[in-house]
Amino acid sequence: MKTASANRRRFLKGATLGAVGAAAASSFPAPAIAQGKIRWKMVTSWPKNFPGLGTGAQRIADAITEMSDGRLTVKLYAARELVPAFEVFDAVREGNAEMSHDAAYYWVAKSKLTPFFCTVPGGLTMQEHNAWIYYGGGQELWDELYAGFGLRAFLAGGSGVQMGGWFQKEINSLDDFKGVKMRIPGLGAEVVNRLGGTAVNLPGGEIMPALQSGVIDATEWVGPWNDLAFGFYKIAKFYYGPGFHEPSSALECLINLAAWEALPKDLQAIVRHACTAENARMPAEFTAANGESQTVLVNEHGVDIRHFPDDVIKEMYRLAAEVVAETSAEGDLGKRIYQSWSNFRREAVARGPYAEQGYMNNRAL
Ligand code: CA
């Protein structure tokens, strides 16, 4: 078994491994793919080789290229290499890239229903979300929503439950949220607004400068591994968790529908299975790296990790239920998505005390 420090080195070197993968993909001999071979561009919402998110996207691109023996080569572009982080949806919709790796809740301005296919406040855990998408009718509803945009999407990784965020002052009561300028995406943003704060959404790469300049005074991003990489602990010492707002944080590979339909069946299967493989692998990487990163944050950087007070948590969940329920007003599809999701959630909540939730509570006794 590897030591913690060996593991740490492995995770810190993740970016280097990703770069090697990128080099391998781009050095594929050009003459061999000139005839009858397909080249796709994958744009992403992540900084280049960012741990887990960027490196996971690279694994998908490499897996498709490798499994198809170069018949379909996928070249990855980090945020701003081809388009900015929050423009990948339009890039794929308009066919400037064939696919992207991103988080569906970034597209809430396109449709308030997109967060259901990433994560919503007070919603499903990652395992429950996977179950809803794969076996609870979620994928069919997702396909219907995105067909309206000329898109198709597959689950493609995720972080699992995220931290509540970094704050420069303690959160001891609901009053402490008043006036807080916080970076938070998706429907959780509206909950922060209703708590009396001001929510701002920024791509990952722009959070640290905004914290440093005082444009925001609090932020969530992902969890110990990814948050350590950005160095938020240098600005904000109070780290609250778990968050109410991102219990699954599923990522997606968005695909241009016309490009998808033009693929032969075997290449479609390769793309689908490359996404499914990463959907299993990325959470494992997050789980492994978050544990040791939390230790580093506490022991080496003196970060104060806390729970939000109970009355604050209760109000967060009350407002979350209100905000999420309002999406059912988004036409017939909104009603059907909300209904399917809330039926699934009701059963998951009933099951919880006898499944992982119950086990983990028992384990902590
Ligand atoms: Ca987040």
Short mmCIF file of C-alpha atoms and ligand atoms in Angstrom, two decimals:
data_model
loop_
_atom_site.label_atom_id
_atom_site.label_comp_id
_atom_site.label_asym_id
_atom_site.label_seq_id
_atom_site.Cartn_x
_atom_site.Cartn_y
_atom_site.Cartn_z
CA MET A 1 0.00 0.00 0.00
CA LYS A 2 1.24 3.43 -0.92
CA THR A 3 1.96 5.97 1.77
CA ALA A 4 -0.10 9.15 2.04
CA SER A 5 2.82 11.19 0.73
CA ALA A 6 3.25 8.90 -2.29
CA ASN A 7 -0.46 9.27 -3.02
CA ARG A 8 -0.19 13.01 -2.63
CA ARG A 9 2.58 13.14 -5.16
CA ARG A 10 0.51 11.03 -7.50
CA PHE A 11 -2.44 13.45 -7.28
CA LEU A 12 -0.28 16.53 -7.57
CA LYS A 13 1.27 14.99 -10.64
CA GLY A 14 -2.17 14.35 -12.16
CA ALA A 15 -1.80 17.44 -14.34
CA THR A 16 1.46 16.12 -15.79
CA LEU A 17 -0.13 12.78 -16.64
CA GLY A 18 -2.95 14.63 -18.42
CA ALA A 19 -0.42 16.58 -20.46
CA VAL A 20 1.25 13.36 -21.56
CA GLY A 21 -2.18 12.08 -22.66
CA ALA A 22 -2.79 15.25 -24.68
CA ALA A 23 0.57 14.93 -26.38
CA ALA A 24 -0.15 11.30 -27.28
CA ALA A 25 -3.51 12.21 -28.82
CA SER A 26 -2.15 15.08 -30.89
CA SER A 27 0.88 13.13 -32.11
CA PHE A 28 -1.32 10.53 -33.83
CA PRO A 29 0.19 10.28 -37.33
CA ALA A 30 -1.80 12.63 -39.55
CA PRO A 31 -1.57 10.63 -42.80
CA ALA A 32 -3.17 7.62 -41.08
CA ILE A 33 -6.34 9.54 -40.27
CA ALA A 34 -6.70 11.55 -43.45
CA GLN A 35 -9.01 9.08 -45.23
CA GLY A 36 -12.39 8.07 -43.73
CA LYS A 37 -11.36 9.06 -40.23
CA ILE A 38 -13.28 11.47 -38.07
CA ARG A 39 -11.79 14.27 -35.99
CA TRP A 40 -13.77 15.85 -33.18
CA LYS A 41 -13.01 18.83 -30.99
CA MET A 42 -13.91 18.62 -27.29
CA VAL A 43 -14.19 22.01 -25.61
CA THR A 44 -14.33 22.14 -21.82
CA SER A 45 -15.25 24.48 -18.97
CA TRP A 46 -12.05 23.67 -17.07
CA PRO A 47 -8.54 25.10 -16.82
CA LYS A 48 -5.98 22.99 -18.66
CA ASN A 49 -5.39 19.62 -16.95
CA PHE A 50 -7.28 20.76 -13.86
CA PRO A 51 -7.29 17.86 -11.33
CA GLY A 52 -10.22 15.50 -11.87
CA LEU A 53 -12.31 17.76 -14.09
CA GLY A 54 -9.79 18.54 -16.83
CA THR A 55 -7.82 15.31 -16.50
CA GLY A 56 -11.06 13.30 -16.51
CA ALA A 57 -12.20 15.03 -19.72
CA GLN A 58 -8.80 14.19 -21.22
CA ARG A 59 -9.27 10.53 -20.26
CA ILE A 60 -12.58 10.47 -22.17
CA ALA A 61 -10.99 12.05 -25.26
CA ASP A 62 -8.06 9.61 -25.10
CA ALA A 63 -10.33 6.60 -24.49
CA ILE A 64 -12.45 7.37 -27.56
CA THR A 65 -9.34 7.81 -29.71
CA GLU A 66 -7.78 4.62 -28.36
CA MET A 67 -10.89 2.39 -28.41
CA SER A 68 -11.68 3.41 -31.99
CA ASP A 69 -8.06 2.82 -33.00
CA GLY A 70 -7.97 6.38 -34.31
CA ARG A 71 -11.13 6.15 -36.45
CA LEU A 72 -12.55 8.88 -34.19
CA THR A 73 -9.90 11.15 -32.69
CA VAL A 74 -10.93 13.67 -30.04
CA LYS A 75 -8.74 16.68 -29.33
CA LEU A 76 -9.40 18.46 -26.05
CA TYR A 77 -9.39 22.23 -25.60
CA ALA A 78 -9.23 23.73 -22.12
CA ALA A 79 -11.37 26.76 -21.27
CA ARG A 80 -10.35 29.74 -23.43
CA GLU A 81 -8.19 27.69 -25.79
CA LEU A 82 -11.04 27.67 -28.30
CA VAL A 83 -13.96 29.26 -26.40
CA PRO A 84 -14.40 30.58 -22.83
CA ALA A 85 -15.64 28.21 -20.09
CA PHE A 86 -19.26 29.33 -20.25
CA GLU A 87 -19.53 29.33 -24.05
CA VAL A 88 -19.01 25.63 -24.67
CA PHE A 89 -22.78 25.00 -24.84
CA ASP A 90 -23.15 27.38 -27.77
CA ALA A 91 -19.94 26.14 -29.39
CA VAL A 92 -21.32 22.58 -29.49
CA ARG A 93 -24.85 23.68 -30.41
CA GLU A 94 -23.51 25.67 -33.34
CA GLY A 95 -21.14 22.90 -34.41
CA ASN A 96 -17.90 24.80 -33.76
CA ALA A 97 -16.96 21.82 -31.60
CA GLU A 98 -18.57 18.38 -31.75
CA MET A 99 -18.51 17.78 -28.01
CA SER A 100 -17.77 19.35 -24.66
CA HIS A 101 -17.11 18.37 -21.07
CA ASP A 102 -18.85 20.64 -18.58
CA ALA A 103 -21.56 20.88 -15.93
CA ALA A 104 -25.18 21.14 -17.10
CA TYR A 105 -26.15 23.67 -14.42
CA TYR A 106 -23.93 26.26 -16.12
CA TRP A 107 -26.68 26.47 -18.77
CA VAL A 108 -29.40 27.59 -16.38
CA ALA A 109 -29.81 30.80 -18.42
CA LYS A 110 -30.67 28.62 -21.46
CA SER A 111 -33.18 26.58 -19.47
CA LYS A 112 -33.92 26.45 -15.76
CA LEU A 113 -34.25 22.68 -16.20
CA THR A 114 -30.59 21.98 -17.03
CA PRO A 115 -29.50 21.82 -13.34
CA PHE A 116 -31.62 18.67 -12.85
CA PHE A 117 -29.08 16.86 -15.02
CA CYS A 118 -26.11 18.04 -12.96
CA THR A 119 -27.26 18.69 -9.42
CA VAL A 120 -29.89 20.73 -7.62
CA PRO A 121 -29.89 22.03 -4.04
CA GLY A 122 -31.36 19.53 -1.61
CA GLY A 123 -31.37 16.94 -4.41
CA LEU A 124 -30.02 13.49 -5.15
CA THR A 125 -26.62 12.14 -4.12
CA MET A 126 -24.33 11.01 -6.92
CA GLN A 127 -25.35 7.37 -6.58
CA GLU A 128 -29.04 8.33 -6.57
CA HIS A 129 -28.52 10.70 -9.51
CA ASN A 130 -26.85 7.95 -11.56
CA ALA A 131 -29.78 5.68 -10.69
CA TRP A 132 -32.34 8.30 -11.81
CA ILE A 133 -30.51 9.00 -15.09
CA TYR A 134 -29.74 5.38 -16.00
CA TYR A 135 -32.79 3.59 -14.58
CA GLY A 136 -35.35 6.17 -13.45
CA GLY A 137 -36.26 7.83 -16.74
CA GLY A 138 -33.79 10.71 -16.33
CA GLN A 139 -31.83 10.08 -19.54
CA GLU A 140 -35.00 10.13 -21.66
CA LEU A 141 -36.08 13.48 -20.17
CA TRP A 142 -32.54 14.83 -20.62
CA ASP A 143 -32.58 13.75 -24.28
CA GLU A 144 -35.92 15.49 -24.76
CA LEU A 145 -34.70 18.73 -23.18
CA TYR A 146 -31.47 18.82 -25.19
CA ALA A 147 -33.05 17.74 -28.50
CA GLY A 148 -34.64 21.20 -28.45
CA PHE A 149 -31.12 22.64 -28.61
CA GLY A 150 -29.79 20.14 -31.18
CA LEU A 151 -27.74 18.40 -28.48
CA ARG A 152 -27.30 15.02 -26.85
CA ALA A 153 -25.59 14.38 -23.48
CA PHE A 154 -24.19 11.58 -21.36
CA LEU A 155 -23.10 11.42 -17.75
CA ALA A 156 -19.33 11.83 -17.70
CA GLY A 157 -17.97 11.97 -14.16
CA GLY A 158 -18.57 14.10 -11.11
CA SER A 159 -17.29 15.08 -7.71
CA GLY A 160 -19.95 13.72 -5.38
CA VAL A 161 -21.22 15.90 -2.54
CA GLN A 162 -19.47 19.27 -2.56
CA MET A 163 -18.35 21.52 0.26
CA GLY A 164 -20.47 24.49 1.32
CA GLY A 165 -17.68 26.92 0.62
CA TRP A 166 -15.03 29.29 1.88
CA PHE A 167 -15.99 32.28 4.00
CA GLN A 168 -13.92 35.12 5.39
CA LYS A 169 -16.16 35.42 8.43
CA GLU A 170 -17.91 32.83 10.57
CA ILE A 171 -21.46 31.80 9.74
CA ASN A 172 -23.15 31.57 13.14
CA SER A 173 -26.66 32.55 12.14
CA LEU A 174 -28.85 33.38 9.15
CA ASP A 175 -27.95 37.04 9.62
CA ASP A 176 -24.35 36.23 8.71
CA PHE A 177 -25.43 35.43 5.14
CA LYS A 178 -26.80 38.94 4.64
CA GLY A 179 -24.64 40.93 2.24
CA VAL A 180 -22.27 38.05 1.49
CA LYS A 181 -21.10 38.16 -2.13
CA MET A 182 -20.62 34.52 -3.01
CA ARG A 183 -19.58 32.63 -6.11
CA ILE A 184 -22.10 29.80 -6.52
CA PRO A 185 -23.63 28.36 -9.72
CA GLY A 186 -26.94 26.67 -10.60
CA LEU A 187 -30.12 26.85 -8.54
CA GLY A 188 -28.10 27.14 -5.31
CA ALA A 189 -27.35 30.71 -6.41
CA GLU A 190 -31.01 31.66 -6.00
CA VAL A 191 -31.02 30.14 -2.50
CA VAL A 192 -28.06 32.34 -1.52
CA ASN A 193 -29.92 35.36 -2.91
CA ARG A 194 -32.99 34.47 -0.81
CA LEU A 195 -30.76 34.08 2.26
CA GLY A 196 -29.88 37.75 1.78
CA GLY A 197 -26.58 37.29 0.00
CA THR A 198 -25.62 38.09 -3.58
CA ALA A 199 -24.74 35.13 -5.78
CA VAL A 200 -22.26 35.48 -8.62
CA ASN A 201 -21.26 32.79 -11.07
CA LEU A 202 -17.68 32.65 -12.31
CA PRO A 203 -15.72 29.96 -14.15
CA GLY A 204 -13.26 28.13 -11.89
CA GLY A 205 -10.24 29.94 -13.30
CA GLU A 206 -11.66 33.36 -12.36
CA ILE A 207 -12.57 32.66 -8.71
CA MET A 208 -9.21 33.30 -7.04
CA PRO A 209 -8.65 36.75 -8.66
CA ALA A 210 -12.23 37.73 -7.68
CA LEU A 211 -11.58 36.66 -4.07
CA GLN A 212 -8.26 38.49 -3.97
CA SER A 213 -9.71 41.74 -5.34
CA GLY A 214 -12.79 41.63 -3.11
CA VAL A 215 -15.28 41.26 -5.99
CA ILE A 216 -16.56 38.30 -3.94
CA ASP A 217 -15.99 37.53 -0.27
CA ALA A 218 -17.04 33.87 -0.27
CA THR A 219 -16.98 31.03 -2.74
CA GLU A 220 -17.79 27.43 -3.24
CA TRP A 221 -15.93 25.44 -5.87
CA VAL A 222 -15.83 21.67 -5.36
CA GLY A 223 -14.13 20.08 -2.36
CA PRO A 224 -10.76 19.72 -0.62
CA TRP A 225 -8.81 18.40 -3.63
CA ASN A 226 -9.91 21.01 -6.17
CA ASP A 227 -10.13 23.84 -3.63
CA LEU A 228 -6.59 23.18 -2.41
CA ALA A 229 -5.38 23.38 -6.02
CA PHE A 230 -6.76 26.93 -6.35
CA GLY A 231 -5.44 27.98 -2.91
CA PHE A 232 -8.64 29.51 -1.51
CA TYR A 233 -7.31 28.87 2.01
CA LYS A 234 -4.91 31.79 1.49
CA ILE A 235 -7.84 34.21 1.49
CA ALA A 236 -10.65 32.58 3.49
CA LYS A 237 -9.97 30.51 6.60
CA PHE A 238 -13.46 29.20 7.34
CA TYR A 239 -14.37 26.15 5.27
CA TYR A 240 -17.97 24.99 5.69
CA GLY A 241 -19.35 21.63 4.67
CA PRO A 242 -21.12 19.72 3.44
CA GLY A 243 -22.93 22.09 1.09
CA PHE A 244 -26.69 21.97 0.56
CA HIS A 245 -26.38 22.96 -3.06
CA GLU A 246 -24.42 20.27 -4.92
CA PRO A 247 -25.05 16.76 -3.62
CA SER A 248 -24.07 15.00 -6.87
CA SER A 249 -22.48 17.49 -9.26
CA ALA A 250 -22.65 15.18 -12.25
CA LEU A 251 -20.67 16.31 -15.27
CA GLU A 252 -21.77 15.86 -18.84
CA CYS A 253 -20.35 15.26 -22.28
CA LEU A 254 -22.48 17.41 -24.54
CA ILE A 255 -22.56 16.26 -28.14
CA ASN A 256 -23.80 18.05 -31.24
CA LEU A 257 -26.85 16.00 -32.27
CA ALA A 258 -26.08 16.10 -36.00
CA ALA A 259 -22.49 14.98 -35.35
CA TRP A 260 -23.81 12.22 -33.07
CA GLU A 261 -26.32 10.95 -35.62
CA ALA A 262 -23.66 10.94 -38.34
CA LEU A 263 -21.49 8.50 -36.32
CA PRO A 264 -21.62 4.79 -37.16
CA LYS A 265 -23.22 2.66 -34.43
CA ASP A 266 -19.94 1.21 -33.18
CA LEU A 267 -18.38 4.66 -32.73
CA GLN A 268 -21.53 5.82 -30.93
CA ALA A 269 -21.10 2.88 -28.55
CA ILE A 270 -17.44 3.80 -27.99
CA VAL A 271 -18.33 7.41 -27.13
CA ARG A 272 -21.14 6.29 -24.80
CA HIS A 273 -18.98 3.73 -23.01
CA ALA A 274 -16.03 6.13 -22.69
CA CYS A 275 -18.39 8.51 -20.87
CA THR A 276 -19.80 5.73 -18.68
CA ALA A 277 -16.30 4.56 -17.75
CA GLU A 278 -15.29 8.06 -16.66
CA ASN A 279 -18.55 8.42 -14.77
CA ALA A 280 -17.34 5.59 -12.52
CA ARG A 281 -13.69 6.51 -12.39
CA MET A 282 -13.75 10.24 -11.65
CA PRO A 283 -15.77 9.94 -8.40
CA ALA A 284 -13.26 7.36 -7.18
CA GLU A 285 -10.41 9.76 -7.87
CA PHE A 286 -12.25 12.54 -6.02
CA THR A 287 -12.92 10.29 -3.02
CA ALA A 288 -9.28 9.24 -2.80
CA ALA A 289 -7.85 12.74 -3.28
CA ASN A 290 -10.35 14.60 -1.09
CA GLY A 291 -9.38 12.61 1.99
CA GLU A 292 -5.71 13.42 1.84
CA SER A 293 -6.31 16.99 0.66
CA GLN A 294 -8.53 17.66 3.68
CA THR A 295 -5.68 16.48 5.89
CA VAL A 296 -3.30 18.88 4.13
CA LEU A 297 -5.72 21.81 4.45
CA VAL A 298 -6.15 21.23 8.20
CA ASN A 299 -2.64 20.13 9.19
CA GLU A 300 -0.49 22.21 6.85
CA HIS A 301 -2.61 25.31 6.22
CA GLY A 302 -4.56 25.62 9.47
CA VAL A 303 -7.96 25.67 7.79
CA ASP A 304 -10.94 25.69 10.16
CA ILE A 305 -13.46 23.15 8.81
CA ARG A 306 -16.96 23.52 10.18
CA HIS A 307 -20.60 22.58 9.80
CA PHE A 308 -23.18 25.27 9.18
CA PRO A 309 -25.41 25.78 12.26
CA ASP A 310 -28.57 23.62 12.29
CA ASP A 311 -31.02 26.51 11.87
CA VAL A 312 -29.04 27.78 8.86
CA ILE A 313 -29.07 24.30 7.32
CA LYS A 314 -32.83 23.98 7.82
CA GLU A 315 -33.45 27.31 6.11
CA MET A 316 -31.11 26.39 3.23
CA TYR A 317 -33.09 23.20 2.59
CA ARG A 318 -36.45 24.96 2.96
CA LEU A 319 -35.46 27.59 0.39
CA ALA A 320 -33.89 24.93 -1.85
CA ALA A 321 -37.19 23.01 -1.98
CA GLU A 322 -38.99 26.26 -2.86
CA VAL A 323 -36.53 27.20 -5.64
CA VAL A 324 -36.45 23.70 -7.15
CA ALA A 325 -40.27 23.37 -7.10
CA GLU A 326 -40.59 26.63 -9.06
CA THR A 327 -38.99 24.90 -12.07
CA SER A 328 -42.17 22.86 -12.52
CA ALA A 329 -43.67 26.06 -13.97
CA GLU A 330 -41.29 25.71 -16.95
CA GLY A 331 -43.93 24.31 -19.32
CA ASP A 332 -45.01 20.71 -19.83
CA LEU A 333 -41.43 19.37 -19.90
CA GLY A 334 -40.63 21.25 -16.69
CA LYS A 335 -43.61 19.67 -14.99
CA ARG A 336 -42.62 16.18 -16.14
CA ILE A 337 -38.94 16.56 -15.19
CA TYR A 338 -39.79 17.93 -11.75
CA GLN A 339 -42.37 15.19 -11.17
CA SER A 340 -40.03 12.37 -12.24
CA TRP A 341 -37.18 13.78 -10.16
CA SER A 342 -39.28 14.43 -7.05
CA ASN A 343 -40.90 10.97 -7.17
CA PHE A 344 -37.41 9.45 -7.36
CA ARG A 345 -36.16 11.70 -4.57
CA ARG A 346 -39.08 10.72 -2.29
CA GLU A 347 -38.16 7.04 -2.54
CA ALA A 348 -34.45 7.80 -2.13
CA VAL A 349 -35.15 9.78 1.05
CA ALA A 350 -37.22 6.89 2.45
CA ARG A 351 -34.49 4.42 1.56
CA GLY A 352 -31.64 6.55 2.98
CA PRO A 353 -31.78 5.56 6.67
CA TYR A 354 -31.41 1.89 5.63
CA ALA A 355 -28.73 2.41 2.98
CA GLU A 356 -25.47 4.49 2.87
CA GLN A 357 -26.89 7.25 5.05
CA GLY A 358 -27.87 4.80 7.80
CA TYR A 359 -24.63 2.88 7.54
CA MET A 360 -22.49 6.04 7.78
CA ASN A 361 -24.47 7.29 10.75
CA ASN A 362 -23.94 3.93 12.47
CA ARG A 363 -20.26 3.91 11.58
CA ALA A 364 -19.77 7.29 13.24
CA LEU A 365 -21.38 6.21 16.56
CA CA B 1 -19.42 23.71 -7.05
#
